[in-house]
CSV table of C-alpha atoms in Angstrom, one decimal:
chain,number,residue,atom,x,y,z
H,1,UNK,CA,206.9,144.3,141.2
H,2,UNK,CA,205.0,140.4,141.8
H,3,UNK,CA,207.9,137.9,140.3
H,4,UNK,CA,207.2,134.2,139.6
H,5,UNK,CA,210.6,132.1,139.6
H,6,UNK,CA,210.0,128.9,138.3
H,7,UNK,CA,212.4,126.0,139.4
H,8,UNK,CA,212.4,122.2,138.3
H,9,UNK,CA,212.2,120.7,141.2
H,10,UNK,CA,211.7,120.8,145.1
H,11,UNK,CA,214.6,118.6,145.4
H,12,UNK,CA,218.1,120.2,146.4
H,13,UNK,CA,220.1,120.9,143.0
H,14,UNK,CA,222.1,123.9,141.8
H,15,UNK,CA,219.2,125.5,139.6
H,16,UNK,CA,216.8,125.0,142.5
H,17,UNK,CA,219.2,126.3,145.1
H,18,UNK,CA,219.8,129.4,142.8
H,19,UNK,CA,216.1,130.0,142.3
H,20,UNK,CA,215.5,129.9,146.0
H,21,UNK,CA,218.4,132.4,146.8
H,22,UNK,CA,217.0,134.9,144.4
H,23,UNK,CA,213.6,135.0,145.5
H,24,UNK,CA,214.9,135.5,149.2
H,25,UNK,CA,217.2,138.3,147.7
H,26,UNK,CA,214.5,140.1,145.7
H,27,UNK,CA,211.8,139.9,148.8
H,28,UNK,CA,214.7,141.4,150.8
H,29,UNK,CA,214.8,144.3,148.2
H,30,UNK,CA,211.2,145.0,148.6
H,31,UNK,CA,209.5,142.9,145.7
H,32,UNK,CA,207.3,139.9,146.3
H,33,UNK,CA,209.2,136.9,144.5
H,34,UNK,CA,207.3,133.7,145.0
H,35,UNK,CA,209.5,130.2,143.7
H,36,UNK,CA,207.5,127.2,142.4
H,37,UNK,CA,208.3,123.9,141.7
H,38,UNK,CA,206.8,120.6,140.9
H,39,UNK,CA,206.4,118.5,144.1
H,40,UNK,CA,205.6,114.9,143.4
H,41,UNK,CA,206.4,113.9,147.2
H,42,UNK,CA,204.5,116.5,149.1
H,43,UNK,CA,207.2,117.0,151.1
H,44,UNK,CA,207.8,120.7,150.0
H,45,UNK,CA,211.0,122.4,149.2
H,46,UNK,CA,214.4,121.1,150.1
H,47,UNK,CA,214.6,123.9,153.0
H,48,UNK,CA,212.8,126.7,154.7
H,49,UNK,CA,212.7,129.6,152.7
H,50,UNK,CA,212.4,133.6,153.6
H,51,UNK,CA,210.3,134.0,150.6
H,52,UNK,CA,207.2,132.8,149.5
H,53,UNK,CA,207.4,129.2,147.6
H,54,UNK,CA,204.5,127.0,146.0
H,55,UNK,CA,204.9,123.7,145.7
H,56,UNK,CA,202.9,122.5,141.9
H,57,UNK,CA,200.6,119.5,142.2
H,58,UNK,CA,202.8,117.0,140.5
H,59,UNK,CA,202.7,113.0,140.3
H,60,UNK,CA,205.7,110.4,140.2
H,61,UNK,CA,207.0,109.3,137.0
H,62,UNK,CA,209.0,106.3,136.5
H,63,UNK,CA,209.6,106.4,132.9
H,64,UNK,CA,211.8,108.0,130.2
H,65,UNK,CA,213.5,111.1,130.4
H,66,UNK,CA,211.1,112.5,127.9
H,67,UNK,CA,208.0,111.4,129.6
H,68,UNK,CA,209.5,112.8,132.6
H,69,UNK,CA,210.0,116.3,131.3
H,70,UNK,CA,206.5,116.0,129.6
H,71,UNK,CA,204.8,115.5,132.5
H,72,UNK,CA,206.6,118.2,134.4
H,73,UNK,CA,205.5,120.6,131.6
H,74,UNK,CA,202.0,119.8,132.0
H,75,UNK,CA,202.0,119.8,135.9
H,76,UNK,CA,203.2,123.5,135.5
H,77,UNK,CA,200.4,124.1,132.7
H,78,UNK,CA,197.5,122.4,135.1
H,79,UNK,CA,198.8,125.1,137.9
H,80,UNK,CA,198.7,127.9,135.4
H,81,UNK,CA,195.5,127.6,133.5
H,82,UNK,CA,193.8,130.2,135.1
H,83,UNK,CA,194.3,134.5,134.9
H,84,UNK,CA,194.3,134.1,138.5
H,85,UNK,CA,197.1,132.0,139.0
H,86,UNK,CA,198.9,134.0,136.3
H,87,UNK,CA,198.4,137.3,138.6
H,88,UNK,CA,202.4,138.2,138.1
H,89,UNK,CA,204.2,141.2,136.8
H,90,UNK,CA,206.9,139.0,135.6
H,91,UNK,CA,207.8,135.2,135.1
H,92,UNK,CA,210.9,133.9,135.1
H,93,UNK,CA,211.9,130.3,134.0
H,94,UNK,CA,214.9,128.4,135.6
H,95,UNK,CA,215.0,125.7,133.3
H,96,UNK,CA,213.6,124.0,130.1
H,97,UNK,CA,210.5,122.5,131.9
H,98,UNK,CA,209.7,125.7,133.2
H,99,UNK,CA,210.6,127.6,129.9
H,100,UNK,CA,208.3,124.9,127.8
H,101,UNK,CA,205.3,125.4,130.2
H,102,UNK,CA,205.6,129.2,130.1
H,103,UNK,CA,206.0,129.5,126.2
H,104,UNK,CA,202.7,127.6,126.0
H,105,UNK,CA,201.1,130.3,128.5
H,106,UNK,CA,202.6,133.0,126.4
H,107,UNK,CA,201.1,131.4,123.2
H,108,UNK,CA,197.8,131.1,125.1
H,109,UNK,CA,197.8,134.7,125.9
H,110,UNK,CA,197.5,134.0,130.0
H,111,UNK,CA,200.7,135.7,130.1
H,112,UNK,CA,202.8,138.4,128.0
H,113,UNK,CA,206.1,136.4,128.1
H,114,UNK,CA,208.9,135.5,130.2
H,115,UNK,CA,212.4,135.8,131.0
H,116,UNK,CA,214.7,132.4,131.2
H,117,UNK,CA,218.2,131.6,133.2
H,118,UNK,CA,220.0,129.3,130.8
H,119,UNK,CA,222.3,127.5,133.3
H,120,UNK,CA,223.7,125.4,130.7
H,121,UNK,CA,222.9,123.9,127.2
H,122,UNK,CA,222.8,120.1,127.0
H,123,UNK,CA,223.5,117.7,124.4
H,124,UNK,CA,220.2,115.3,123.8
H,125,UNK,CA,220.1,112.2,121.5
H,126,UNK,CA,216.3,112.2,122.1
H,127,UNK,CA,214.6,114.4,119.5
H,128,UNK,CA,212.0,115.6,121.7
H,129,UNK,CA,214.0,116.7,124.7
H,130,UNK,CA,216.3,118.7,122.1
H,131,UNK,CA,213.2,120.3,120.9
H,132,UNK,CA,211.9,121.1,124.4
H,133,UNK,CA,215.4,122.6,125.0
H,134,UNK,CA,215.3,125.0,121.9
H,135,UNK,CA,211.7,126.1,122.8
H,136,UNK,CA,212.5,127.3,126.2
H,137,UNK,CA,215.4,129.2,124.8
H,138,UNK,CA,214.0,130.8,121.6
H,139,UNK,CA,210.6,131.7,122.8
H,140,UNK,CA,212.1,133.5,126.1
H,141,UNK,CA,211.5,137.1,125.8
H,142,UNK,CA,214.9,137.8,127.5
H,143,UNK,CA,218.0,135.6,128.1
H,144,UNK,CA,219.9,135.5,131.1
H,145,UNK,CA,223.3,133.5,132.0
H,146,UNK,CA,225.0,133.2,135.0
H,147,UNK,CA,228.6,133.2,133.2
H,148,UNK,CA,230.1,134.8,130.5
H,149,UNK,CA,230.9,131.4,129.0
H,150,UNK,CA,227.6,130.2,128.7
H,151,UNK,CA,226.2,133.8,127.3
H,152,UNK,CA,228.8,132.9,124.7
H,153,UNK,CA,227.7,129.5,123.8
H,154,UNK,CA,224.0,130.9,123.6
H,155,UNK,CA,225.5,133.4,120.7
H,156,UNK,CA,227.5,130.7,119.0
H,157,UNK,CA,224.6,127.8,119.3
H,158,UNK,CA,221.5,130.4,118.9
H,159,UNK,CA,222.6,133.5,117.9
H,160,UNK,CA,221.0,134.8,120.8
H,161,UNK,CA,222.4,137.4,123.5
H,162,UNK,CA,222.2,137.0,127.1
H,163,UNK,CA,222.6,139.1,130.2
H,164,UNK,CA,225.0,137.9,132.9
H,165,UNK,CA,223.8,138.0,135.8
H,166,UNK,CA,226.3,136.0,138.0
H,167,UNK,CA,225.1,133.7,141.1
H,168,UNK,CA,225.8,134.2,145.1
H,169,UNK,CA,226.7,132.9,148.5
H,170,UNK,CA,225.2,133.7,151.5
H,171,UNK,CA,227.8,134.9,153.9
H,172,UNK,CA,225.3,134.4,156.9
H,173,UNK,CA,224.7,130.5,156.3
H,174,UNK,CA,228.3,129.8,154.6
H,175,UNK,CA,231.3,131.0,156.7
H,176,UNK,CA,234.1,129.1,158.4
H,177,UNK,CA,232.9,129.5,162.0
H,178,UNK,CA,232.3,126.3,163.5
H,179,UNK,CA,228.3,125.4,163.9
H,180,UNK,CA,226.4,124.1,167.0
H,181,UNK,CA,225.8,121.0,165.0
H,182,UNK,CA,229.2,120.1,163.3
H,183,UNK,CA,230.5,118.1,166.2
H,184,UNK,CA,227.2,115.7,165.6
H,185,UNK,CA,227.7,115.6,161.8
H,186,UNK,CA,231.2,114.3,162.3
H,187,UNK,CA,230.2,111.6,164.7
H,188,UNK,CA,227.4,110.7,162.2
H,189,UNK,CA,229.7,110.3,159.4
H,190,UNK,CA,232.5,108.9,161.0
H,191,UNK,CA,235.2,111.2,159.7
H,192,UNK,CA,238.4,110.6,161.2
H,193,UNK,CA,241.5,112.8,161.9
H,194,UNK,CA,242.0,113.1,158.0
H,195,UNK,CA,242.3,114.6,155.8
H,196,UNK,CA,238.8,114.6,154.6
H,197,UNK,CA,238.1,115.4,150.6
H,198,UNK,CA,234.6,116.2,149.3
H,199,UNK,CA,232.7,115.4,146.0
H,200,UNK,CA,229.6,116.8,145.4
H,201,UNK,CA,226.7,115.3,143.3
H,202,UNK,CA,226.8,111.7,144.0
H,203,UNK,CA,227.9,108.8,141.7
H,204,UNK,CA,227.6,111.0,138.3
H,205,UNK,CA,229.4,111.0,134.9
H,206,UNK,CA,228.8,114.8,134.8
H,207,UNK,CA,230.3,115.5,138.2
H,208,UNK,CA,233.3,112.9,136.8
H,209,UNK,CA,233.2,111.0,140.2
H,210,UNK,CA,234.8,108.1,138.8
H,211,UNK,CA,238.3,110.3,138.0
H,212,UNK,CA,237.8,111.4,141.6
H,213,UNK,CA,237.6,107.9,143.2
H,214,UNK,CA,240.7,106.8,140.7
H,215,UNK,CA,242.5,110.0,142.4
H,216,UNK,CA,241.9,109.2,145.8
H,217,UNK,CA,242.9,105.5,145.5
H,218,UNK,CA,246.1,106.9,144.4
H,219,UNK,CA,246.5,109.4,147.4
H,220,UNK,CA,245.0,106.7,149.8
H,221,UNK,CA,248.1,104.5,149.3
H,222,UNK,CA,250.1,107.3,150.4
H,223,UNK,CA,247.8,108.5,152.9
H,224,UNK,CA,246.0,105.6,154.6
H,225,UNK,CA,243.9,108.0,157.2
H,226,UNK,CA,242.5,110.1,154.2
H,227,UNK,CA,239.0,109.8,153.5
H,228,UNK,CA,236.8,110.8,150.5
H,229,UNK,CA,233.0,112.1,151.5
H,230,UNK,CA,230.5,111.4,148.2
H,231,UNK,CA,227.8,113.8,149.2
H,232,UNK,CA,224.5,114.4,147.3
H,233,UNK,CA,222.6,112.0,144.5
H,234,UNK,CA,222.9,112.3,140.7
H,235,UNK,CA,220.4,115.4,139.4
H,236,UNK,CA,219.5,113.8,136.4
H,237,UNK,CA,219.5,110.7,134.2
H,238,UNK,CA,222.9,109.1,134.2
H,239,UNK,CA,224.4,106.6,131.6
H,240,UNK,CA,223.7,102.9,132.2
H,241,UNK,CA,226.3,101.5,134.6
H,242,UNK,CA,228.0,104.4,135.5
H,243,UNK,CA,227.1,104.3,139.4
H,244,UNK,CA,228.2,100.3,139.1
H,245,UNK,CA,231.4,101.2,137.6
H,246,UNK,CA,232.1,103.4,140.3
H,247,UNK,CA,231.6,100.7,142.9
H,248,UNK,CA,233.5,98.4,140.9
H,249,UNK,CA,236.5,100.9,141.1
H,250,UNK,CA,236.2,101.1,144.9
H,251,UNK,CA,236.3,97.4,145.1
H,252,UNK,CA,239.2,97.3,142.9
H,253,UNK,CA,240.9,99.3,145.0
H,254,UNK,CA,240.0,98.0,148.0
H,255,UNK,CA,238.3,101.1,149.5
H,256,UNK,CA,235.5,100.3,152.0
H,257,UNK,CA,232.5,102.4,151.7
H,258,UNK,CA,229.9,103.2,154.9
H,259,UNK,CA,230.4,105.5,158.1
H,260,UNK,CA,234.0,105.7,159.1
H,261,UNK,CA,235.2,103.9,156.2
H,262,UNK,CA,237.6,105.6,153.9
H,263,UNK,CA,234.9,106.4,151.4
H,264,UNK,CA,231.4,107.8,152.9
H,265,UNK,CA,228.6,107.8,150.7
H,266,UNK,CA,226.0,110.4,152.1
H,267,UNK,CA,223.0,110.2,149.8
H,268,UNK,CA,221.0,113.6,149.8
H,269,UNK,CA,222.1,115.9,152.2
H,270,UNK,CA,220.1,118.0,154.3
H,271,UNK,CA,220.7,121.7,152.9
H,272,UNK,CA,221.4,122.6,156.8
H,273,UNK,CA,224.0,120.3,156.9
H,274,UNK,CA,226.0,121.6,153.9
H,275,UNK,CA,227.9,124.5,155.7
H,276,UNK,CA,228.6,122.2,158.0
H,277,UNK,CA,229.9,119.8,155.8
H,278,UNK,CA,232.2,122.2,153.8
H,279,UNK,CA,233.9,123.1,157.0
H,280,UNK,CA,234.5,119.5,158.2
H,281,UNK,CA,236.6,118.6,155.1
H,282,UNK,CA,239.7,119.7,154.1
H,283,UNK,CA,239.1,120.0,150.5
H,284,UNK,CA,236.4,119.9,147.9
H,285,UNK,CA,237.3,118.7,144.7
H,286,UNK,CA,236.0,119.2,141.4
H,287,UNK,CA,237.9,117.6,138.7
H,288,UNK,CA,238.1,118.8,134.7
H,289,UNK,CA,235.3,117.0,132.9
H,290,UNK,CA,232.6,117.8,135.5
H,291,UNK,CA,229.7,119.9,135.2
H,292,UNK,CA,228.8,122.2,137.6
H,293,UNK,CA,227.5,125.8,137.9
H,294,UNK,CA,230.4,126.8,140.2
H,295,UNK,CA,228.1,127.5,143.3
H,296,UNK,CA,229.8,124.5,145.6
H,297,UNK,CA,232.9,126.1,145.0
H,298,UNK,CA,231.8,129.4,146.2
H,299,UNK,CA,230.0,127.8,149.0
H,300,UNK,CA,232.8,125.7,150.0
H,301,UNK,CA,235.6,128.9,149.7
H,302,UNK,CA,233.1,130.7,152.0
H,303,UNK,CA,233.3,128.1,154.6
H,304,UNK,CA,236.9,128.2,154.4
H,305,UNK,CA,237.9,124.9,152.7
H,306,UNK,CA,240.2,125.0,149.9
H,307,UNK,CA,238.7,124.3,146.4
H,308,UNK,CA,240.4,122.2,143.5
H,309,UNK,CA,238.8,123.1,140.7
H,310,UNK,CA,238.9,123.4,136.5
H,311,UNK,CA,241.0,126.0,135.0
H,312,UNK,CA,237.8,127.0,132.7
H,313,UNK,CA,234.9,128.8,133.5
H,314,UNK,CA,232.6,129.6,135.0
H,315,UNK,CA,235.7,128.7,137.8
H,316,UNK,CA,237.9,131.4,136.4
H,317,UNK,CA,234.8,134.2,136.5
H,318,UNK,CA,234.1,133.4,140.1
H,319,UNK,CA,237.4,133.0,141.7
H,320,UNK,CA,240.7,134.7,141.0
H,321,UNK,CA,243.9,133.0,140.4
H,322,UNK,CA,244.9,132.7,144.0
H,323,UNK,CA,242.1,131.6,145.3
H,324,UNK,CA,241.7,127.7,143.9
H,325,UNK,CA,244.0,125.1,142.9
H,326,UNK,CA,243.5,124.8,139.3
H,327,UNK,CA,243.4,122.0,137.3
H,328,UNK,CA,243.6,121.5,133.6
H,329,UNK,CA,243.7,117.6,133.2
H,330,UNK,CA,241.5,114.8,134.2
H,331,UNK,CA,244.3,112.4,134.8
H,332,UNK,CA,243.8,111.2,138.1
H,333,UNK,CA,247.4,111.2,138.9
H,334,UNK,CA,247.3,114.9,138.2
H,335,UNK,CA,244.1,115.2,140.6
H,336,UNK,CA,245.8,113.4,143.4
H,337,UNK,CA,248.7,115.5,143.0
H,338,UNK,CA,246.4,118.6,143.6
H,339,UNK,CA,244.7,116.9,146.4
H,340,UNK,CA,248.4,116.3,148.4
H,341,UNK,CA,249.2,120.0,147.2
H,342,UNK,CA,246.2,121.0,149.0
H,343,UNK,CA,247.1,120.0,152.4
H,344,UNK,CA,250.3,122.1,152.7
H,345,UNK,CA,249.7,124.5,155.5
H,346,UNK,CA,251.1,127.5,153.8
H,347,UNK,CA,249.1,127.3,151.0
H,348,UNK,CA,245.9,126.4,152.6
H,349,UNK,CA,246.3,129.8,154.4
H,350,UNK,CA,246.9,131.8,151.2
H,351,UNK,CA,243.7,130.1,149.6
H,352,UNK,CA,241.7,130.8,152.5
H,353,UNK,CA,242.7,134.5,152.6
H,354,UNK,CA,242.4,135.1,149.0
H,355,UNK,CA,239.1,133.1,148.8
H,356,UNK,CA,237.7,135.4,151.8
H,357,UNK,CA,238.4,138.4,150.1
H,358,UNK,CA,236.4,137.1,146.9
H,359,UNK,CA,233.5,135.9,148.6
H,360,UNK,CA,232.6,139.4,150.4
H,361,UNK,CA,231.7,140.8,146.7
H,362,UNK,CA,229.6,137.4,145.6
H,363,UNK,CA,226.3,138.3,147.2
H,364,UNK,CA,222.9,137.3,146.3
H,365,UNK,CA,221.7,141.2,146.9
H,366,UNK,CA,223.9,142.0,144.1
H,367,UNK,CA,222.8,139.1,141.7
H,368,UNK,CA,219.3,140.2,142.7
H,369,UNK,CA,219.5,144.1,142.0
H,370,UNK,CA,221.1,142.7,138.5
H,371,UNK,CA,218.0,141.4,137.7
H,372,UNK,CA,215.7,144.3,138.4
H,373,UNK,CA,216.2,146.5,135.2
H,374,UNK,CA,215.7,143.2,133.1
H,375,UNK,CA,212.1,142.6,134.9
H,376,UNK,CA,211.1,146.3,134.8
H,377,UNK,CA,211.5,146.3,131.0
H,378,UNK,CA,209.6,143.2,130.6
H,379,UNK,CA,206.6,144.2,132.8
H,380,UNK,CA,203.6,144.2,130.7
H,381,UNK,CA,202.1,147.9,129.8
H,382,UNK,CA,198.2,148.3,130.6
H,383,UNK,CA,197.8,149.8,127.0
H,384,UNK,CA,199.6,147.1,125.4
H,385,UNK,CA,197.8,144.2,127.1
H,386,UNK,CA,196.7,141.6,124.9
H,387,UNK,CA,193.1,140.2,125.1
H,388,UNK,CA,192.7,136.7,126.6
H,389,UNK,CA,191.9,134.2,123.4
H,390,UNK,CA,188.3,133.4,122.8
H,391,UNK,CA,186.2,131.4,120.2
H,392,UNK,CA,188.1,129.6,117.7
H,393,UNK,CA,191.5,130.6,119.0
H,394,UNK,CA,191.0,129.6,122.3
H,395,UNK,CA,190.2,126.3,121.0
H,396,UNK,CA,193.4,125.8,118.6
H,397,UNK,CA,195.6,127.1,121.6
H,398,UNK,CA,194.1,125.0,124.5
H,399,UNK,CA,194.0,121.8,122.3
H,400,UNK,CA,197.8,122.4,121.6
H,401,UNK,CA,200.0,119.0,121.4
H,402,UNK,CA,202.2,118.9,124.3
H,403,UNK,CA,205.5,119.1,122.4
H,404,UNK,CA,203.8,122.8,120.5
């Protein structure tokens, strides 16, 4: 099969990581999976890929979220504007941007339909963003979800059924054996004797970074050598002033920021450095209230680092009870207590052993294999091929308003 996988961006992020890993696994199974994403920087994807990739031409947009999404939908429509560009057996949208583009292409009869993976359902105050989200779900020929909880949410919100395809982790990349560049990464970040805690996703309300900072401040008072690494950058527009609130909390607690300081903010991290970063830290912290696909928890576990995660899906679907420290409260004092507990040697050994066993079953090959019968069912049959729109019909669909 020739499969076009459409991601929201060439930058690192959970959805993009999932799209690339799925494409690589499908190619390893003998299919031709091509991962597409809008690329306003011209730098290509955030890492080298073991599958074909296409950087879709896109211009930088510094405007509202609606303007940004609308522009990216337009970028995809421009790229797939001809039958030659649409020469794939299956089209797979990984986001609302690509879902809307493929919905329009379906209406224009350039493609026969598409499959959509819904990684999450957002709540939007902007009516146009809400309409785009709805359309990218309702117009899909088949819906997929990475967890049973989001599949249930789709049924409850849209009355739609979705196949649960899960996610995976690459054990050849994410593993506990120290890599040749780990020591250089430690020196560059200024990591001391520790303990070192990690938060992934930058200063983001959806990652509940403020709760992590407040919890770390509590622990730091009793463990002055402790450090907190805040890696990455927010992947979506954040509430106004949230980052300023995080910095205000750091200043209030007397926590200095910088290489070798108690708090280290890395900004975007090269994907090749992420396995080493997971290995160098003592614990990954994801507090309740944080939005995540659970992928970074799997990656950290594969690298031998204990994880603190909310006691809810998708984490409870991916990790068995003994593979993580579970939280049911976003109270900073409770999070700080879990951070302290994660440092106990006997507990750490148990978490590593249980985590290693569960990771062996979480492979991208297994995830890709679950996609194949779904793709096969959506492949167009030659006798049912739809003619391309001509005449007045072509005029109508080609001049459809952007939000249609």
